[in-house]
Coordinates of C-alpha atoms in Angstrom, one line a residue:
Chain A
M51 CA -4.0 28.8 12.7
K52 CA -7.3 27.1 13.6
K53 CA -7.6 25.9 10.0
I54 CA -4.1 24.4 10.1
V55 CA -5.0 22.5 13.3
V56 CA -8.2 21.2 11.7
I57 CA -6.3 20.1 8.7
L58 CA -3.7 18.4 10.8
L59 CA -6.3 16.6 12.9
L60 CA -8.1 15.5 9.7
L61 CA -4.8 14.2 8.3
I62 CA -3.9 12.4 11.6
S63 CA -7.3 10.7 11.7
Y64 CA -7.1 9.9 8.0
V65 CA -3.7 8.2 8.4
G66 CA -4.9 6.5 11.6
L67 CA -8.0 5.2 9.9
K68 CA -6.2 4.2 6.8
A69 CA -4.0 1.9 8.8
Q70 CA -7.1 0.1 10.0
V71 CA -8.0 -1.3 6.7
K72 CA -5.5 -3.9 5.5
L73 CA -5.5 -6.3 2.7
L74 CA -5.9 -9.9 3.7
T75 CA -5.3 -13.1 1.7
L76 CA -7.0 -16.4 2.4
N77 CA -3.7 -17.8 3.6
E78 CA -3.2 -14.9 6.0
L79 CA -6.8 -15.4 7.3
E80 CA -6.1 -19.1 7.9
Q81 CA -2.9 -18.4 9.7
R82 CA -4.6 -15.8 11.9
V83 CA -7.4 -18.2 12.8
A84 CA -4.9 -21.1 13.5
K85 CA -2.9 -18.9 15.9
G86 CA -6.0 -17.9 17.8
K87 CA -6.0 -21.2 19.9
D88 CA -9.1 -20.9 22.1
T89 CA -10.4 -17.8 20.4
T90 CA -13.7 -18.0 18.6
Y91 CA -13.5 -15.9 15.4
V92 CA -16.7 -14.4 14.0
I93 CA -15.7 -13.5 10.4
N94 CA -18.2 -11.5 8.5
F95 CA -17.9 -11.1 4.7
W96 CA -19.5 -7.8 3.6
A97 CA -19.2 -4.9 1.2
T98 CA -19.9 -1.2 1.5
W99 CA -22.3 -1.6 -1.5
C100 CA -24.2 -4.5 0.1
G101 CA -27.4 -3.1 1.8
P102 CA -28.1 -6.1 4.1
C103 CA -24.4 -6.3 5.1
V104 CA -24.4 -2.7 6.1
E105 CA -27.6 -3.2 8.1
E106 CA -26.1 -6.1 10.2
L107 CA -22.7 -4.5 10.8
P108 CA -23.8 -2.8 14.0
Y109 CA -24.7 -6.2 15.5
F110 CA -21.2 -7.5 14.8
E111 CA -19.8 -4.3 16.3
K112 CA -21.9 -4.8 19.4
L113 CA -20.9 -8.5 19.7
N114 CA -17.2 -7.4 19.5
A115 CA -17.6 -4.7 22.1
E116 CA -19.7 -6.7 24.5
N117 CA -17.2 -9.6 24.5
S118 CA -14.0 -7.7 24.6
K119 CA -12.9 -9.5 27.7
L120 CA -13.6 -13.0 26.3
P121 CA -11.7 -14.9 23.7
I122 CA -14.1 -13.8 21.0
K123 CA -12.9 -11.8 18.0
V124 CA -14.9 -10.2 15.2
L125 CA -13.1 -9.8 11.8
L126 CA -14.9 -7.8 9.1
I127 CA -13.7 -8.8 5.7
S128 CA -14.8 -6.5 2.9
M129 CA -15.2 -7.9 -0.5
D130 CA -15.2 -4.4 -2.1
F131 CA -13.0 -4.0 -5.1
K132 CA -9.4 -3.4 -4.1
S133 CA -9.5 -0.2 -6.2
K134 CA -12.2 1.2 -3.9
I135 CA -10.3 0.9 -0.6
K136 CA -9.5 4.6 -0.4
E137 CA -12.6 5.8 -2.0
A138 CA -15.2 3.6 -0.3
V139 CA -14.0 1.3 2.5
V140 CA -11.8 3.8 4.5
P141 CA -14.4 6.5 4.5
F142 CA -17.1 4.0 5.4
V143 CA -15.1 2.7 8.4
A144 CA -14.4 6.3 9.5
K145 CA -18.0 7.5 9.1
N146 CA -19.5 4.5 11.0
Q147 CA -16.7 4.6 13.6
I148 CA -16.1 0.8 13.2
R149 CA -14.0 -0.6 16.0
S150 CA -13.7 -4.2 14.9
E151 CA -10.8 -5.1 12.7
V152 CA -11.5 -4.4 9.1
F153 CA -9.8 -6.0 6.1
V154 CA -10.3 -6.0 2.4
A155 CA -10.0 -9.5 0.8
S156 CA -7.1 -9.8 -1.5
A157 CA -7.7 -12.7 -3.9
S158 CA -6.0 -13.2 -7.2
N159 CA -8.5 -16.1 -7.7
Q160 CA -11.9 -15.1 -6.3
Q161 CA -13.3 -18.6 -6.7
A162 CA -10.5 -20.1 -4.7
F163 CA -11.1 -17.6 -1.9
I164 CA -14.8 -18.3 -1.8
D165 CA -14.3 -22.1 -1.8
G166 CA -11.4 -21.7 0.7
V167 CA -13.7 -19.9 3.2
D168 CA -16.4 -22.6 2.7
K169 CA -17.5 -24.9 -0.1
K170 CA -21.1 -24.0 0.7
W171 CA -20.6 -20.3 -0.1
S172 CA -22.2 -19.3 -3.4
G173 CA -20.5 -15.9 -3.3
A174 CA -23.5 -14.0 -2.3
L175 CA -23.2 -11.4 0.6
P176 CA -23.5 -11.2 3.5
A177 CA -21.8 -14.4 4.7
T178 CA -20.5 -15.3 8.2
L179 CA -18.0 -17.8 9.5
F180 CA -17.8 -18.9 13.1
I181 CA -14.5 -20.7 13.7
N182 CA -12.6 -22.0 16.8
T183 CA -9.5 -24.0 16.0
Q184 CA -9.2 -25.6 19.5
K185 CA -12.7 -26.8 19.6
K186 CA -12.6 -27.8 15.9
I187 CA -15.7 -25.7 15.2
K188 CA -16.4 -24.3 11.8
E189 CA -19.9 -23.0 11.0
F190 CA -20.7 -21.1 7.8
Y191 CA -23.9 -19.1 7.1
E192 CA -24.8 -17.3 3.9
K193 CA -27.5 -15.1 5.5
E194 CA -28.1 -12.0 7.5
F195 CA -28.0 -12.1 11.3
S196 CA -29.9 -10.3 14.0
Y197 CA -28.1 -9.4 17.2
T198 CA -30.0 -12.1 19.1
E199 CA -29.0 -14.8 16.7
L200 CA -25.4 -13.8 16.8
A201 CA -25.4 -13.8 20.6
T202 CA -27.1 -17.2 20.7
H203 CA -24.5 -18.7 18.3
I204 CA -21.6 -17.3 20.3
K205 CA -23.1 -18.6 23.6
R206 CA -23.6 -22.1 22.2
I207 CA -20.1 -22.2 20.6
S208 CA -18.4 -20.9 23.8
N209 CA -20.1 -23.6 25.8
Q210 CA -19.2 -26.4 23.5
Chain B
M21 CA -55.4 -45.6 2.5
K22 CA -56.7 -42.2 1.5
R23 CA -54.6 -40.7 4.3
L24 CA -51.5 -42.5 3.0
V25 CA -52.1 -41.2 -0.5
I26 CA -52.5 -37.7 0.8
L27 CA -49.3 -38.1 2.8
C28 CA -47.5 -39.4 -0.2
I29 CA -48.7 -36.4 -2.3
T30 CA -47.7 -34.0 0.4
I31 CA -44.2 -35.5 0.7
M32 CA -43.8 -35.5 -3.1
G33 CA -45.0 -31.9 -3.2
F34 CA -42.4 -31.1 -0.5
I35 CA -39.6 -32.8 -2.4
T36 CA -40.6 -30.9 -5.7
V37 CA -40.6 -27.6 -3.8
K38 CA -37.2 -28.4 -2.3
A39 CA -35.8 -29.2 -5.7
Q40 CA -37.1 -26.0 -7.1
D41 CA -35.6 -24.0 -4.3
K42 CA -32.2 -25.0 -5.4
G43 CA -32.7 -23.9 -9.0
Y44 CA -31.2 -25.5 -12.1
Q45 CA -28.2 -27.7 -12.1
L46 CA -26.1 -28.5 -15.2
G47 CA -28.0 -30.7 -17.6
D48 CA -31.4 -29.5 -16.5
L49 CA -33.9 -28.2 -19.0
A50 CA -34.6 -24.5 -18.5
A51 CA -38.0 -23.0 -18.7
D52 CA -38.9 -20.5 -21.4
F53 CA -40.5 -17.2 -20.2
K54 CA -42.4 -14.3 -21.6
L55 CA -41.1 -11.1 -20.0
K56 CA -41.3 -7.4 -20.8
N57 CA -38.2 -6.0 -22.4
V58 CA -37.1 -2.3 -22.0
N59 CA -38.6 -1.6 -25.4
E60 CA -42.0 -2.6 -23.9
K61 CA -42.2 -5.7 -26.1
M62 CA -42.6 -9.2 -24.6
V63 CA -39.6 -11.5 -25.1
S64 CA -39.4 -15.3 -25.0
L65 CA -36.5 -17.6 -25.8
T66 CA -38.5 -19.1 -28.7
D67 CA -38.6 -15.6 -30.3
Y68 CA -34.9 -16.1 -31.3
K69 CA -35.6 -18.3 -34.3
D70 CA -32.0 -18.9 -35.3
A71 CA -30.6 -19.3 -31.8
K72 CA -28.5 -22.4 -31.0
G73 CA -28.6 -21.4 -27.4
Y74 CA -28.8 -18.4 -25.0
I75 CA -26.6 -16.5 -22.6
V76 CA -29.1 -15.7 -19.8
V77 CA -27.7 -13.1 -17.5
F78 CA -29.5 -12.4 -14.2
T79 CA -28.4 -8.9 -13.3
C80 CA -29.6 -5.5 -12.2
N81 CA -29.0 -1.7 -12.5
T82 CA -27.7 -1.1 -9.0
C83 CA -25.1 -3.7 -8.1
P84 CA -21.5 -2.5 -8.5
V85 CA -20.4 -6.0 -9.6
S86 CA -23.2 -6.0 -12.3
R87 CA -22.2 -2.5 -13.4
A88 CA -18.6 -3.5 -13.7
Y89 CA -19.7 -6.2 -16.1
E90 CA -22.2 -4.2 -18.2
D91 CA -19.8 -3.6 -21.0
R92 CA -18.6 -7.2 -20.9
V93 CA -22.2 -8.4 -21.2
E94 CA -22.7 -6.2 -24.2
G95 CA -19.4 -7.5 -25.6
L96 CA -20.7 -11.1 -25.2
H97 CA -23.9 -10.2 -27.1
K98 CA -21.8 -8.6 -29.9
M99 CA -19.5 -11.6 -30.0
F100 CA -22.1 -14.4 -30.0
A101 CA -25.6 -13.2 -31.0
A102 CA -24.8 -13.6 -34.7
K103 CA -23.3 -17.0 -34.0
G104 CA -26.5 -18.1 -32.4
Y105 CA -26.0 -17.3 -28.7
P106 CA -27.7 -14.0 -27.9
V107 CA -27.5 -12.4 -24.4
V108 CA -30.9 -12.2 -22.6
A109 CA -30.6 -10.2 -19.4
I110 CA -33.1 -10.4 -16.6
N111 CA -33.4 -7.9 -13.8
T112 CA -33.7 -9.9 -10.5
N113 CA -34.7 -7.1 -8.2
D114 CA -38.0 -5.9 -6.7
P115 CA -38.5 -2.3 -7.8
I116 CA -40.0 -1.3 -4.4
V117 CA -37.2 -2.7 -2.3
S118 CA -34.7 -1.4 -4.9
P119 CA -36.1 1.7 -6.6
G120 CA -33.0 1.9 -8.8
D121 CA -34.2 -1.2 -10.5
S122 CA -37.7 0.0 -11.6
F123 CA -38.7 -0.5 -15.2
D124 CA -38.2 3.2 -15.9
Q125 CA -34.7 3.0 -14.5
M126 CA -34.0 -0.2 -16.5
Q127 CA -35.0 1.6 -19.7
E128 CA -32.8 4.6 -18.7
R129 CA -29.8 2.3 -18.1
A130 CA -30.3 0.4 -21.3
K131 CA -30.5 3.6 -23.2
S132 CA -27.5 5.3 -21.6
K133 CA -25.3 2.2 -21.9
K134 CA -26.6 1.4 -25.4
F135 CA -27.5 -2.2 -24.6
T136 CA -28.3 -4.1 -27.8
F137 CA -29.4 -7.2 -25.9
A138 CA -32.9 -7.7 -24.3
Y139 CA -33.1 -6.5 -20.8
L140 CA -36.2 -7.9 -19.1
E141 CA -38.1 -7.4 -15.9
D142 CA -39.0 -10.4 -13.8
P143 CA -42.0 -9.4 -11.6
N144 CA -42.3 -11.4 -8.4
H145 CA -38.9 -13.0 -9.2
V146 CA -40.6 -16.0 -10.9
Y147 CA -37.7 -16.9 -13.2
T148 CA -35.0 -15.7 -10.9
K149 CA -36.3 -18.3 -8.4
K150 CA -37.0 -21.0 -11.1
Y151 CA -33.4 -20.7 -12.5
G152 CA -31.9 -20.4 -9.0
A153 CA -30.1 -17.2 -9.5
N154 CA -28.9 -16.1 -6.0
K155 CA -26.9 -13.1 -6.8
T156 CA -26.1 -10.6 -9.5
P157 CA -24.6 -11.1 -12.0
H158 CA -25.3 -14.8 -12.3
V159 CA -25.1 -16.4 -15.8
F160 CA -26.9 -19.5 -17.2
V161 CA -25.7 -20.6 -20.6
L162 CA -28.4 -22.7 -22.3
Q163 CA -27.9 -25.0 -25.3
K164 CA -30.9 -25.7 -27.6
T165 CA -31.3 -29.4 -27.9
A166 CA -34.1 -31.7 -29.2
K167 CA -35.2 -32.1 -25.6
G168 CA -35.3 -28.4 -24.8
N169 CA -32.9 -25.7 -23.6
E170 CA -30.3 -27.6 -21.6
V171 CA -28.3 -25.7 -18.9
A172 CA -24.6 -26.0 -20.0
Y173 CA -22.9 -23.5 -17.8
I174 CA -23.7 -21.7 -14.5
G175 CA -21.7 -19.0 -12.8
A176 CA -19.6 -16.0 -13.4
I177 CA -18.8 -14.1 -16.6
D178 CA -15.0 -14.3 -15.9
N179 CA -12.6 -14.5 -13.0
D180 CA -11.5 -10.9 -13.0
Q181 CA -14.2 -8.6 -11.8
E182 CA -11.9 -5.5 -11.7
M183 CA -10.1 -6.3 -15.0
E184 CA -6.8 -6.2 -13.3
N185 CA -5.2 -9.4 -14.7
P186 CA -3.8 -9.4 -18.2
V187 CA -4.7 -13.0 -18.4
R188 CA -8.2 -13.8 -17.3
D189 CA -10.4 -16.9 -17.6
N190 CA -13.4 -15.8 -19.7
Y191 CA -15.7 -18.5 -18.4
V192 CA -18.8 -17.7 -20.5
Q193 CA -16.9 -17.0 -23.6
N194 CA -15.0 -20.3 -23.3
A195 CA -18.2 -22.2 -22.6
V196 CA -20.0 -20.8 -25.6
N197 CA -17.0 -21.3 -27.9
Q198 CA -16.9 -24.9 -26.9
L199 CA -20.7 -25.4 -27.4
L200 CA -20.3 -23.8 -30.9
K201 CA -17.7 -26.5 -31.6
G202 CA -20.0 -29.2 -30.4
E203 CA -18.1 -29.8 -27.2
K204 CA -19.2 -29.8 -23.6
P205 CA -17.8 -26.8 -21.7
T206 CA -14.7 -27.9 -19.7
V207 CA -15.7 -25.5 -16.9
G208 CA -19.4 -25.8 -16.3
F209 CA -19.7 -24.2 -12.9
T210 CA -18.0 -21.3 -11.3
K211 CA -18.4 -19.0 -8.3
A212 CA -17.9 -15.3 -7.7
I213 CA -18.9 -12.5 -5.3
G214 CA -22.1 -10.8 -6.3
C215 CA -24.9 -8.7 -4.8
S216 CA -27.7 -10.5 -3.0
I217 CA -31.1 -10.4 -4.8
K218 CA -33.4 -7.6 -3.5
W219 CA -36.4 -9.8 -2.8
K220 CA -39.9 -8.5 -2.6
K221 CA -41.0 -7.9 1.0
A222 CA -43.9 -10.1 2.2
A223 CA -47.2 -8.3 2.4
G224 CA -47.9 -6.7 5.8
K225 CA -44.2 -6.2 6.6

């Protein structure tokens, strides 16, 4: 009986977590951001296989948690292979108990996706986009962030 | 006057350094190198006497994107080495920061994957920086000209990392085929997701 309960719990958590990782096209991302009005989106492009990305993820998580009452939203967009969602991304999100919204990029044309995010992006990871439609703010960085840097950026953008 | 000269030299030096930071652009002449291959022999571009050009692939052992492309890189070498465009692969990563990219591990990988192309180490990232490779894999197709080895293509191998599309744009293949026909590649620059370079950590850190 105990075993069944454990299995059931595992199944429930698996299904629940699975639902957290959705595919996202560039078009869907643009629509999401446009609908956000006064929201500042902090969009981090990462991958489970990218060491520096994994290192900075907790800072994005902290930023999301500490600003939950403000119009600030962290979106974590994984550039992992789509075939690795079940095998790599879902278990990673579960293991690290990631609370921010996680997506896997769905791009039939990767170059169009990269250029669509920002022309300055070479394709290297990690990369982060700060975007606020109402304030017409769009800042792109192909680099790693510390928590202090993230907090400073958000403070500056919110006050603009 | 002396101060002005020094200032000018400093500024010029700064500009040169800046330009180097960005790496090569299309049409630039690429530097030759002398780097250790997995067979312990030193390899330079000039060693390939019959080459009409080169497919220089900055890559590594550890990056999933690079690994997904290993067979395709071998395929390019098989397809083009005899026609005068051999693949020369260079490992970009510091072996201390990324132990999976040590020389031993490179030898191991080359053996197990039966690479027939040269797979070179690049201690201190000298050529990775000079060429301006900023991720793996990152390809530079060079064309041998009277002036030197001219950069004719920079970017990805193709536009289908996971090989999921029946129709893919084989960027490198197309570029080399055009060069062999005496044409300029229609697509000279492309972008793709890759792994960041595992740079050597500064001393004391």
